[in-house]
């Protein structure tokens, strides 16, 4: 079985109280009441022959409805999620109004095994969080992306 890999963008901005990062909440009825430990960076699977950075940019736009802002990127490296998928990420500075974000949709059989499909957004909302707030909500295995960003920005002054 081929190794599953995804690529994503962690958007950050400088607020009066410090940096904030943009996280995405998964859409659909399975995640309606789930919060802490279920948020993620906007990301998507890398198909054979695709460049990870290109995938990260495409997925960010599909999941937020906005292109990745122009500007330098910060390589946040790679992590391995509990299910075995590897995720590589970059941080980019920019701003995005969460109320203007909109995600692509997909067909989901709901209720399960019913034979009926509904269209659900891949991401139902995005929000800005402080690093501590983000670490309380993001999947545990993605916390290193936030820590690495904070370390790079603290080192840069």
JSON list of N, CA and C in Angstrom, two decimals, residues 13-62:
[
{"chain": "A", "resi": 13, "resn": "UNK", "atom": "N", "xyz": [-0.93, 35.61, 11.20]},
{"chain": "A", "resi": 13, "resn": "UNK", "atom": "CA", "xyz": [-0.94, 37.08, 11.16]},
{"chain": "A", "resi": 13, "resn": "UNK", "atom": "C", "xyz": [-0.42, 37.60, 12.49]},
{"chain": "A", "resi": 14, "resn": "UNK", "atom": "N", "xyz": [0.03, 38.84, 12.44]},
{"chain": "A", "resi": 14, "resn": "UNK", "atom": "CA", "xyz": [0.52, 39.51, 13.65]},
{"chain": "A", "resi": 14, "resn": "UNK", "atom": "C", "xyz": [-0.60, 40.39, 14.19]},
{"chain": "A", "resi": 15, "resn": "UNK", "atom": "N", "xyz": [-1.09, 40.05, 15.36]},
{"chain": "A", "resi": 15, "resn": "UNK", "atom": "CA", "xyz": [-2.15, 40.80, 16.01]},
{"chain": "A", "resi": 15, "resn": "UNK", "atom": "C", "xyz": [-1.55, 41.61, 17.15]},
{"chain": "A", "resi": 16, "resn": "UNK", "atom": "N", "xyz": [-2.29, 42.58, 17.69]},
{"chain": "A", "resi": 16, "resn": "UNK", "atom": "CA", "xyz": [-1.76, 43.37, 18.80]},
{"chain": "A", "resi": 16, "resn": "UNK", "atom": "C", "xyz": [-1.31, 42.53, 20.00]},
{"chain": "A", "resi": 17, "resn": "UNK", "atom": "N", "xyz": [-1.94, 41.37, 20.19]},
{"chain": "A", "resi": 17, "resn": "UNK", "atom": "CA", "xyz": [-1.60, 40.52, 21.33]},
{"chain": "A", "resi": 17, "resn": "UNK", "atom": "C", "xyz": [-0.57, 39.45, 20.97]},
{"chain": "A", "resi": 18, "resn": "UNK", "atom": "N", "xyz": [-0.07, 39.45, 19.74]},
{"chain": "A", "resi": 18, "resn": "UNK", "atom": "CA", "xyz": [0.90, 38.43, 19.31]},
{"chain": "A", "resi": 18, "resn": "UNK", "atom": "C", "xyz": [0.43, 37.77, 18.02]},
{"chain": "A", "resi": 19, "resn": "UNK", "atom": "N", "xyz": [1.05, 36.66, 17.67]},
{"chain": "A", "resi": 19, "resn": "UNK", "atom": "CA", "xyz": [0.65, 36.02, 16.43]},
{"chain": "A", "resi": 19, "resn": "UNK", "atom": "C", "xyz": [-0.62, 35.20, 16.63]},
{"chain": "A", "resi": 20, "resn": "UNK", "atom": "N", "xyz": [-1.34, 35.04, 15.52]},
{"chain": "A", "resi": 20, "resn": "UNK", "atom": "CA", "xyz": [-2.52, 34.19, 15.46]},
{"chain": "A", "resi": 20, "resn": "UNK", "atom": "C", "xyz": [-2.38, 33.29, 14.24]},
{"chain": "A", "resi": 21, "resn": "UNK", "atom": "N", "xyz": [-2.95, 32.09, 14.33]},
{"chain": "A", "resi": 21, "resn": "UNK", "atom": "CA", "xyz": [-2.92, 31.15, 13.21]},
{"chain": "A", "resi": 21, "resn": "UNK", "atom": "C", "xyz": [-4.34, 30.80, 12.81]},
{"chain": "A", "resi": 22, "resn": "UNK", "atom": "N", "xyz": [-4.51, 30.50, 11.53]},
{"chain": "A", "resi": 22, "resn": "UNK", "atom": "CA", "xyz": [-5.82, 30.16, 10.98]},
{"chain": "A", "resi": 22, "resn": "UNK", "atom": "C", "xyz": [-5.96, 28.65, 10.91]},
{"chain": "A", "resi": 23, "resn": "UNK", "atom": "N", "xyz": [-6.99, 28.12, 11.57]},
{"chain": "A", "resi": 23, "resn": "UNK", "atom": "CA", "xyz": [-7.26, 26.69, 11.54]},
{"chain": "A", "resi": 23, "resn": "UNK", "atom": "C", "xyz": [-8.61, 26.43, 10.87]},
{"chain": "A", "resi": 24, "resn": "UNK", "atom": "N", "xyz": [-8.75, 25.21, 10.37]},
{"chain": "A", "resi": 24, "resn": "UNK", "atom": "CA", "xyz": [-9.96, 24.80, 9.67]},
{"chain": "A", "resi": 24, "resn": "UNK", "atom": "C", "xyz": [-10.67, 23.69, 10.45]},
{"chain": "A", "resi": 25, "resn": "UNK", "atom": "N", "xyz": [-12.00, 23.78, 10.51]},
{"chain": "A", "resi": 25, "resn": "UNK", "atom": "CA", "xyz": [-12.82, 22.77, 11.18]},
{"chain": "A", "resi": 25, "resn": "UNK", "atom": "C", "xyz": [-13.49, 21.90, 10.12]},
{"chain": "A", "resi": 26, "resn": "UNK", "atom": "N", "xyz": [-13.39, 20.56, 10.23]},
{"chain": "A", "resi": 26, "resn": "UNK", "atom": "CA", "xyz": [-13.98, 19.69, 9.21]},
{"chain": "A", "resi": 26, "resn": "UNK", "atom": "C", "xyz": [-15.50, 19.82, 9.16]},
{"chain": "A", "resi": 27, "resn": "UNK", "atom": "N", "xyz": [-16.04, 19.74, 7.94]},
{"chain": "A", "resi": 27, "resn": "UNK", "atom": "CA", "xyz": [-17.47, 19.84, 7.75]},
{"chain": "A", "resi": 27, "resn": "UNK", "atom": "C", "xyz": [-18.16, 18.50, 7.83]},
{"chain": "A", "resi": 28, "resn": "UNK", "atom": "N", "xyz": [-19.47, 18.55, 7.78]},
{"chain": "A", "resi": 28, "resn": "UNK", "atom": "CA", "xyz": [-20.27, 17.33, 7.77]},
{"chain": "A", "resi": 28, "resn": "UNK", "atom": "C", "xyz": [-20.83, 16.97, 9.13]},
{"chain": "A", "resi": 29, "resn": "UNK", "atom": "N", "xyz": [-21.84, 16.11, 9.13]},
{"chain": "A", "resi": 29, "resn": "UNK", "atom": "CA", "xyz": [-22.53, 15.77, 10.37]},
{"chain": "A", "resi": 29, "resn": "UNK", "atom": "C", "xyz": [-21.68, 15.03, 11.40]},
{"chain": "A", "resi": 30, "resn": "UNK", "atom": "N", "xyz": [-20.62, 14.38, 10.97]},
{"chain": "A", "resi": 30, "resn": "UNK", "atom": "CA", "xyz": [-19.77, 13.66, 11.93]},
{"chain": "A", "resi": 30, "resn": "UNK", "atom": "C", "xyz": [-19.01, 14.60, 12.86]},
{"chain": "A", "resi": 31, "resn": "UNK", "atom": "N", "xyz": [-18.79, 15.83, 12.42]},
{"chain": "A", "resi": 31, "resn": "UNK", "atom": "CA", "xyz": [-17.95, 16.77, 13.19]},
{"chain": "A", "resi": 31, "resn": "UNK", "atom": "C", "xyz": [-18.72, 17.94, 13.78]},
{"chain": "A", "resi": 32, "resn": "UNK", "atom": "N", "xyz": [-20.04, 17.96, 13.61]},
{"chain": "A", "resi": 32, "resn": "UNK", "atom": "CA", "xyz": [-20.85, 19.09, 14.06]},
{"chain": "A", "resi": 32, "resn": "UNK", "atom": "C", "xyz": [-20.60, 19.46, 15.51]},
{"chain": "A", "resi": 33, "resn": "UNK", "atom": "N", "xyz": [-20.53, 18.47, 16.38]},
{"chain": "A", "resi": 33, "resn": "UNK", "atom": "CA", "xyz": [-20.39, 18.73, 17.81]},
{"chain": "A", "resi": 33, "resn": "UNK", "atom": "C", "xyz": [-18.97, 18.49, 18.32]},
{"chain": "A", "resi": 34, "resn": "UNK", "atom": "N", "xyz": [-18.03, 18.33, 17.42]},
{"chain": "A", "resi": 34, "resn": "UNK", "atom": "CA", "xyz": [-16.65, 18.06, 17.83]},
{"chain": "A", "resi": 34, "resn": "UNK", "atom": "C", "xyz": [-15.81, 19.32, 17.66]},
{"chain": "A", "resi": 35, "resn": "UNK", "atom": "N", "xyz": [-15.00, 19.61, 18.66]},
{"chain": "A", "resi": 35, "resn": "UNK", "atom": "CA", "xyz": [-14.20, 20.82, 18.62]},
{"chain": "A", "resi": 35, "resn": "UNK", "atom": "C", "xyz": [-12.74, 20.51, 18.95]},
{"chain": "A", "resi": 36, "resn": "UNK", "atom": "N", "xyz": [-12.39, 20.46, 20.20]},
{"chain": "A", "resi": 36, "resn": "UNK", "atom": "CA", "xyz": [-11.01, 20.25, 20.62]},
{"chain": "A", "resi": 36, "resn": "UNK", "atom": "C", "xyz": [-10.46, 18.95, 20.05]},
{"chain": "A", "resi": 37, "resn": "UNK", "atom": "N", "xyz": [-9.30, 19.05, 19.40]},
{"chain": "A", "resi": 37, "resn": "UNK", "atom": "CA", "xyz": [-8.64, 17.88, 18.83]},
{"chain": "A", "resi": 37, "resn": "UNK", "atom": "C", "xyz": [-9.09, 17.52, 17.43]},
{"chain": "A", "resi": 38, "resn": "UNK", "atom": "N", "xyz": [-9.96, 18.34, 16.83]},
{"chain": "A", "resi": 38, "resn": "UNK", "atom": "CA", "xyz": [-10.46, 18.01, 15.49]},
{"chain": "A", "resi": 38, "resn": "UNK", "atom": "C", "xyz": [-10.12, 19.05, 14.43]},
{"chain": "A", "resi": 39, "resn": "UNK", "atom": "N", "xyz": [-9.63, 20.20, 14.81]},
{"chain": "A", "resi": 39, "resn": "UNK", "atom": "CA", "xyz": [-9.25, 21.24, 13.85]},
{"chain": "A", "resi": 39, "resn": "UNK", "atom": "C", "xyz": [-7.95, 20.83, 13.16]},
{"chain": "A", "resi": 40, "resn": "UNK", "atom": "N", "xyz": [-7.65, 21.48, 12.04]},
{"chain": "A", "resi": 40, "resn": "UNK", "atom": "CA", "xyz": [-6.47, 21.14, 11.26]},
{"chain": "A", "resi": 40, "resn": "UNK", "atom": "C", "xyz": [-5.99, 22.36, 10.49]},
{"chain": "A", "resi": 41, "resn": "UNK", "atom": "N", "xyz": [-4.79, 22.27, 9.97]},
{"chain": "A", "resi": 41, "resn": "UNK", "atom": "CA", "xyz": [-4.37, 23.26, 8.99]},
{"chain": "A", "resi": 41, "resn": "UNK", "atom": "C", "xyz": [-5.10, 22.90, 7.69]},
{"chain": "A", "resi": 42, "resn": "UNK", "atom": "N", "xyz": [-5.41, 23.86, 6.83]},
{"chain": "A", "resi": 42, "resn": "UNK", "atom": "CA", "xyz": [-5.97, 23.51, 5.52]},
{"chain": "A", "resi": 42, "resn": "UNK", "atom": "C", "xyz": [-4.94, 22.69, 4.74]},
{"chain": "A", "resi": 43, "resn": "UNK", "atom": "N", "xyz": [-5.35, 21.50, 4.32]},
{"chain": "A", "resi": 43, "resn": "UNK", "atom": "CA", "xyz": [-4.40, 20.59, 3.67]},
{"chain": "A", "resi": 43, "resn": "UNK", "atom": "C", "xyz": [-5.16, 19.60, 2.79]},
{"chain": "A", "resi": 44, "resn": "UNK", "atom": "N", "xyz": [-4.40, 18.88, 1.96]},
{"chain": "A", "resi": 44, "resn": "UNK", "atom": "CA", "xyz": [-5.00, 17.85, 1.13]},
{"chain": "A", "resi": 44, "resn": "UNK", "atom": "C", "xyz": [-3.97, 16.86, 0.64]},
{"chain": "A", "resi": 45, "resn": "UNK", "atom": "N", "xyz": [-4.47, 15.76, 0.13]},
{"chain": "A", "resi": 45, "resn": "UNK", "atom": "CA", "xyz": [-3.60, 14.65, -0.30]},
{"chain": "A", "resi": 45, "resn": "UNK", "atom": "C", "xyz": [-2.78, 14.99, -1.53]},
{"chain": "A", "resi": 46, "resn": "UNK", "atom": "N", "xyz": [-1.55, 14.52, -1.51]},
{"chain": "A", "resi": 46, "resn": "UNK", "atom": "CA", "xyz": [-0.62, 14.67, -2.64]},
{"chain": "A", "resi": 46, "resn": "UNK", "atom": "C", "xyz": [-0.79, 13.45, -3.53]},
{"chain": "A", "resi": 47, "resn": "UNK", "atom": "N", "xyz": [-1.13, 13.67, -4.78]},
{"chain": "A", "resi": 47, "resn": "UNK", "atom": "CA", "xyz": [-1.26, 12.59, -5.75]},
{"chain": "A", "resi": 47, "resn": "UNK", "atom": "C", "xyz": [0.09, 12.35, -6.42]},
{"chain": "A", "resi": 48, "resn": "UNK", "atom": "N", "xyz": [0.32, 11.16, -6.96]},
{"chain": "A", "resi": 48, "resn": "UNK", "atom": "CA", "xyz": [1.58, 10.88, -7.65]},
{"chain": "A", "resi": 48, "resn": "UNK", "atom": "C", "xyz": [1.89, 11.94, -8.72]},
{"chain": "A", "resi": 49, "resn": "UNK", "atom": "N", "xyz": [3.12, 12.41, -8.71]},
{"chain": "A", "resi": 49, "resn": "UNK", "atom": "CA", "xyz": [3.55, 13.39, -9.69]},
{"chain": "A", "resi": 49, "resn": "UNK", "atom": "C", "xyz": [3.31, 14.84, -9.29]},
{"chain": "A", "resi": 50, "resn": "UNK", "atom": "N", "xyz": [2.59, 15.07, -8.19]},
{"chain": "A", "resi": 50, "resn": "UNK", "atom": "CA", "xyz": [2.33, 16.45, -7.75]},
{"chain": "A", "resi": 50, "resn": "UNK", "atom": "C", "xyz": [3.43, 16.94, -6.83]},
{"chain": "A", "resi": 51, "resn": "UNK", "atom": "N", "xyz": [3.68, 18.23, -6.88]},
{"chain": "A", "resi": 51, "resn": "UNK", "atom": "CA", "xyz": [4.65, 18.86, -5.99]},
{"chain": "A", "resi": 51, "resn": "UNK", "atom": "C", "xyz": [3.93, 19.26, -4.70]},
{"chain": "A", "resi": 52, "resn": "UNK", "atom": "N", "xyz": [4.47, 18.89, -3.55]},
{"chain": "A", "resi": 52, "resn": "UNK", "atom": "CA", "xyz": [3.80, 19.19, -2.28]},
{"chain": "A", "resi": 52, "resn": "UNK", "atom": "C", "xyz": [3.43, 20.67, -2.10]},
{"chain": "A", "resi": 53, "resn": "UNK", "atom": "N", "xyz": [4.31, 21.59, -2.45]},
{"chain": "A", "resi": 53, "resn": "UNK", "atom": "CA", "xyz": [4.01, 23.02, -2.28]},
{"chain": "A", "resi": 53, "resn": "UNK", "atom": "C", "xyz": [2.83, 23.44, -3.15]},
{"chain": "A", "resi": 54, "resn": "UNK", "atom": "N", "xyz": [2.73, 22.89, -4.35]},
{"chain": "A", "resi": 54, "resn": "UNK", "atom": "CA", "xyz": [1.60, 23.20, -5.23]},
{"chain": "A", "resi": 54, "resn": "UNK", "atom": "C", "xyz": [0.30, 22.67, -4.64]},
{"chain": "A", "resi": 55, "resn": "UNK", "atom": "N", "xyz": [0.35, 21.47, -4.08]},
{"chain": "A", "resi": 55, "resn": "UNK", "atom": "CA", "xyz": [-0.83, 20.86, -3.45]},
{"chain": "A", "resi": 55, "resn": "UNK", "atom": "C", "xyz": [-1.27, 21.71, -2.25]},
{"chain": "A", "resi": 56, "resn": "UNK", "atom": "N", "xyz": [-0.32, 22.15, -1.44]},
{"chain": "A", "resi": 56, "resn": "UNK", "atom": "CA", "xyz": [-0.64, 22.96, -0.27]},
{"chain": "A", "resi": 56, "resn": "UNK", "atom": "C", "xyz": [-1.39, 24.22, -0.67]},
{"chain": "A", "resi": 57, "resn": "UNK", "atom": "N", "xyz": [-0.91, 24.89, -1.70]},
{"chain": "A", "resi": 57, "resn": "UNK", "atom": "CA", "xyz": [-1.55, 26.12, -2.18]},
{"chain": "A", "resi": 57, "resn": "UNK", "atom": "C", "xyz": [-2.95, 25.84, -2.74]},
{"chain": "A", "resi": 58, "resn": "UNK", "atom": "N", "xyz": [-3.07, 24.79, -3.54]},
{"chain": "A", "resi": 58, "resn": "UNK", "atom": "CA", "xyz": [-4.37, 24.44, -4.13]},
{"chain": "A", "resi": 58, "resn": "UNK", "atom": "C", "xyz": [-5.38, 24.11, -3.04]},
{"chain": "A", "resi": 59, "resn": "UNK", "atom": "N", "xyz": [-4.97, 23.29, -2.07]},
{"chain": "A", "resi": 59, "resn": "UNK", "atom": "CA", "xyz": [-5.89, 22.87, -1.02]},
{"chain": "A", "resi": 59, "resn": "UNK", "atom": "C", "xyz": [-6.31, 24.03, -0.13]},
{"chain": "A", "resi": 60, "resn": "UNK", "atom": "N", "xyz": [-5.39, 24.95, 0.14]},
{"chain": "A", "resi": 60, "resn": "UNK", "atom": "CA", "xyz": [-5.75, 26.13, 0.92]},
{"chain": "A", "resi": 60, "resn": "UNK", "atom": "C", "xyz": [-6.85, 26.90, 0.21]},
{"chain": "A", "resi": 61, "resn": "UNK", "atom": "N", "xyz": [-6.69, 27.10, -1.08]},
{"chain": "A", "resi": 61, "resn": "UNK", "atom": "CA", "xyz": [-7.70, 27.85, -1.84]},
{"chain": "A", "resi": 61, "resn": "UNK", "atom": "C", "xyz": [-9.03, 27.09, -1.90]},
{"chain": "A", "resi": 62, "resn": "UNK", "atom": "N", "xyz": [-8.99, 25.77, -2.10]},
{"chain": "A", "resi": 62, "resn": "UNK", "atom": "CA", "xyz": [-10.22, 24.98, -2.15]},
{"chain": "A", "resi": 62, "resn": "UNK", "atom": "C", "xyz": [-10.95, 25.02, -0.81]}
]
